[in-house]
Amino acid sequence: MAIKERIEGIRANLRKGVELVAVSKTNPVEAIAEAYACGERHFGESRPQELRAKWELLPKDIEWHMIGHLQSNKIKMILPFVAIIESLNSARLARAINKEAAKLGIVVDCLLEIDISGEESKSGWEFSSLLTDIESGLFDELQNIRLRGVMGIASNTNNEDVVRADFNRLKGYHTQLKDRFGESFDRVSMGMSHDYLLAQECGSTSVRVGSAIFGDRYYG
Ligand SMILES: *Cc1c(COP(=O)(O)O)cnc(C)c1O
């Protein structure tokens, strides 16, 4: 099955208002161009170098989502053109992003990546320490970051009850934080190839789908 049919199949399953981010990491620019040709404009990448190289080669109206772990020294590489950083997962990274954005005179959209699985390999802010950072006024000082919502990765299991509980947890965190950050804090990024329908049921506003569009990856 071609990329076009896969994208159309996924779109047909998504409710109005739920955004599809095509996770193109490890896939060649030709595959991205194919998805672009059928109207896809949101692409997710997890490595700064790879994101930058693809940005250089592809149409400039693509909205690039940074979804992987971001080291402070790589921020510069993607900041001028990235549409949103979904993987903001520490106070240190927040300060570093803010500093680079201030230098460029831009405000960068970010999602708070929160740990919802509690797994060993977990990535994301522990919710309790995120709350502590927020209470201590972290984001009040960071004028070059605009928080747009939350992002999370569910447990890596086939147990639907566990995954649903993870998604509900993230949705709950979003509701709790929305009071604080206001109307523009409107996104809940959750759901991947194997669980995006369940994520949608649980209130996702943005699903990040890779292998169900581009096929299996060899790494990443
Ligand atoms: C790779 C990745 C995805 C997409 O995973 P698939 O299972 O291929 O859909 C989504 N989100 C993040 C953060 C990823 O790293």
XYZ file of C-alpha atoms and ligand atoms in Angstrom:
235
model
C 0.000 0.000 0.000
C 1.287 3.431 -0.868
C 1.797 6.325 1.521
C -1.152 8.167 0.000
C -3.641 5.375 0.761
C -2.309 4.989 4.277
C -2.628 8.697 5.031
C -6.118 8.829 3.585
C -7.101 5.802 5.645
C -5.871 7.426 8.854
C -7.488 10.764 8.051
C -10.796 8.996 7.504
C -10.540 7.698 11.065
C -9.799 11.065 12.647
C -12.450 13.427 13.872
C -12.547 16.981 12.687
C -10.068 19.039 14.671
C -7.704 16.167 15.435
C -4.381 16.939 13.800
C -2.276 14.282 12.100
C 1.473 14.623 12.572
C 3.272 12.298 10.184
C 6.328 11.029 12.037
C 8.930 10.863 9.308
C 12.043 10.128 11.366
C 14.447 7.729 9.637
C 12.468 8.002 6.395
C 13.930 9.614 3.275
C 12.878 12.979 1.862
C 11.246 11.170 -1.069
C 8.768 9.567 1.308
C 8.040 12.914 2.949
C 7.545 14.517 -0.464
C 5.005 11.816 -1.259
C 3.062 12.580 1.915
C 3.350 16.292 1.187
C 1.860 15.735 -2.250
C -1.310 14.414 -0.663
C -1.661 17.471 1.506
C 0.204 16.487 4.658
C 1.972 19.499 6.213
C 2.859 18.382 9.738
C 5.916 16.185 10.088
C 7.563 14.893 13.251
C 11.279 14.267 13.678
C 13.259 13.164 16.700
C 16.842 14.081 15.769
C 17.913 17.705 15.273
C 20.498 17.005 12.559
C 18.045 14.946 10.568
C 15.307 17.534 10.979
C 17.611 20.296 9.787
C 18.822 18.342 6.756
C 15.255 17.556 5.687
C 14.096 21.124 6.235
C 16.797 22.304 3.855
C 15.615 20.001 1.094
C 11.831 20.220 1.413
C 9.106 22.866 0.883
C 9.181 25.643 3.422
C 5.503 25.526 4.336
C 6.021 22.228 6.163
C 5.410 22.520 9.889
C 8.155 20.581 11.619
C 7.432 19.091 15.025
C 10.425 18.239 17.188
C 9.288 15.161 19.108
C 12.495 13.577 20.407
C 14.844 14.256 23.249
C 16.519 17.607 22.659
C 19.962 18.395 24.028
C 20.648 22.016 24.874
C 23.533 22.286 22.437
C 21.278 21.230 19.530
C 18.561 23.827 20.075
C 20.221 26.375 17.776
C 20.196 23.908 14.919
C 16.399 23.779 14.672
C 15.028 26.826 16.444
C 14.792 29.268 13.561
C 12.342 27.119 11.614
C 10.777 24.497 13.859
C 6.993 24.952 14.243
C 6.743 23.401 17.681
C 8.900 21.581 20.200
C 6.732 18.802 21.625
C 9.441 17.380 23.845
C 10.021 20.092 26.419
C 10.810 17.878 29.385
C 12.872 19.780 31.951
C 13.359 23.187 33.543
C 16.914 23.243 32.262
C 15.810 22.673 28.688
C 13.071 25.300 29.053
C 15.613 27.905 30.136
C 17.982 26.938 27.324
C 15.253 27.137 24.660
C 14.092 30.479 26.016
C 17.614 31.871 25.894
C 18.146 30.893 22.255
C 14.677 32.105 21.242
C 15.357 35.462 22.904
C 18.545 35.820 20.869
C 16.523 35.321 17.685
C 13.725 37.576 18.908
C 11.122 34.836 18.476
C 8.552 33.103 20.654
C 8.576 29.340 20.222
C 5.563 27.071 20.699
C 6.241 24.145 23.029
C 4.392 21.231 24.579
C 5.190 19.957 28.041
C 6.238 16.339 27.647
C 4.989 14.535 30.730
C 5.817 11.007 31.813
C 2.592 9.012 31.822
C 3.825 5.424 31.704
C 6.263 5.326 34.601
C 8.313 2.877 32.551
C 12.047 2.426 32.904
C 12.673 4.021 29.519
C 10.350 6.888 30.354
C 10.887 10.292 28.917
C 9.150 13.383 30.088
C 8.666 15.508 33.128
C 7.510 13.794 36.254
C 4.210 15.555 36.884
C 4.920 16.361 40.523
C 8.241 18.012 39.731
C 6.669 19.858 36.813
C 4.118 21.277 39.258
C 6.911 22.315 41.606
C 8.711 24.076 38.761
C 5.512 25.820 37.698
C 4.761 26.920 41.257
C 8.250 28.317 41.584
C 7.465 30.623 38.663
C 9.620 28.962 36.022
C 7.453 29.909 33.051
C 6.650 33.408 34.280
C 10.245 34.281 33.506
C 10.427 32.564 30.136
C 8.853 35.091 27.817
C 10.132 33.487 24.616
C 8.304 30.201 25.151
C 4.575 29.855 24.494
C 3.164 26.736 26.115
C 0.544 25.164 23.865
C -0.300 21.994 25.768
C 0.991 18.582 26.746
C 2.547 15.565 25.064
C 2.943 12.007 26.291
C 3.890 8.504 25.256
C 1.774 5.650 26.595
C 3.151 2.416 28.031
C 4.575 0.048 25.479
C 2.053 -2.759 25.964
C -0.848 -4.411 24.198
C -2.947 -4.079 27.324
C -5.562 -1.583 26.265
C -6.631 -0.817 29.828
C -3.120 0.266 30.758
C -2.790 2.447 27.662
C -6.210 3.996 28.229
C -5.262 4.810 31.814
C -2.087 6.527 30.559
C -4.035 8.619 28.058
C -6.649 9.554 30.645
C -3.855 10.594 32.969
C -2.399 12.950 30.372
C -5.814 14.370 29.584
C -6.307 15.013 33.293
C -2.951 16.781 33.553
C -3.938 18.962 30.624
C -7.234 19.913 32.249
C -5.431 20.763 35.455
C -2.807 22.929 33.735
C -5.205 24.648 31.356
C -6.636 26.669 34.229
C -3.191 28.034 34.756
C -1.974 28.619 31.197
C -5.232 29.685 29.570
C -6.990 29.293 26.244
C -3.955 28.874 23.995
C -2.902 25.868 26.081
C -5.211 23.786 23.945
C -3.295 20.731 22.732
C -3.053 17.168 23.914
C -0.550 15.301 21.753
C -0.973 11.576 22.280
C -1.433 8.445 20.207
C 0.914 6.666 17.799
C 0.464 4.107 15.013
C -0.914 1.312 17.157
C -2.967 3.380 19.603
C -4.087 6.587 17.910
C -7.754 5.596 17.815
C -7.769 4.910 21.525
C -5.946 8.220 22.087
C -8.595 10.006 20.076
C -11.297 8.407 22.214
C -9.482 9.708 25.283
C -9.370 13.279 23.994
C -6.213 13.592 21.900
C -6.023 16.701 19.711
C -2.911 15.597 17.842
C -1.782 12.095 16.925
C 1.806 11.293 15.963
C 1.778 8.481 13.443
C 4.951 7.063 11.906
C 5.123 3.424 10.882
C 1.439 3.199 9.916
C 2.224 5.768 7.214
C 5.826 5.112 6.215
C 6.247 1.440 7.132
C 8.585 -0.151 9.642
C 11.714 1.644 10.742
C 15.121 0.130 11.301
C 16.025 2.447 14.155
C 14.551 5.316 16.124
C 8.607 7.484 16.739
C 7.633 8.268 17.514
C 6.270 8.270 17.171
C 5.672 7.441 16.057
O 5.718 6.097 16.359
P 4.947 5.009 15.423
O 4.739 3.863 16.332
O 5.883 4.706 14.312
O 3.704 5.632 14.960
C 5.418 9.084 17.921
N 5.876 9.834 18.935
C 7.170 9.846 19.296
C 7.589 10.709 20.425
C 8.089 9.069 18.600
O 9.370 9.085 18.971
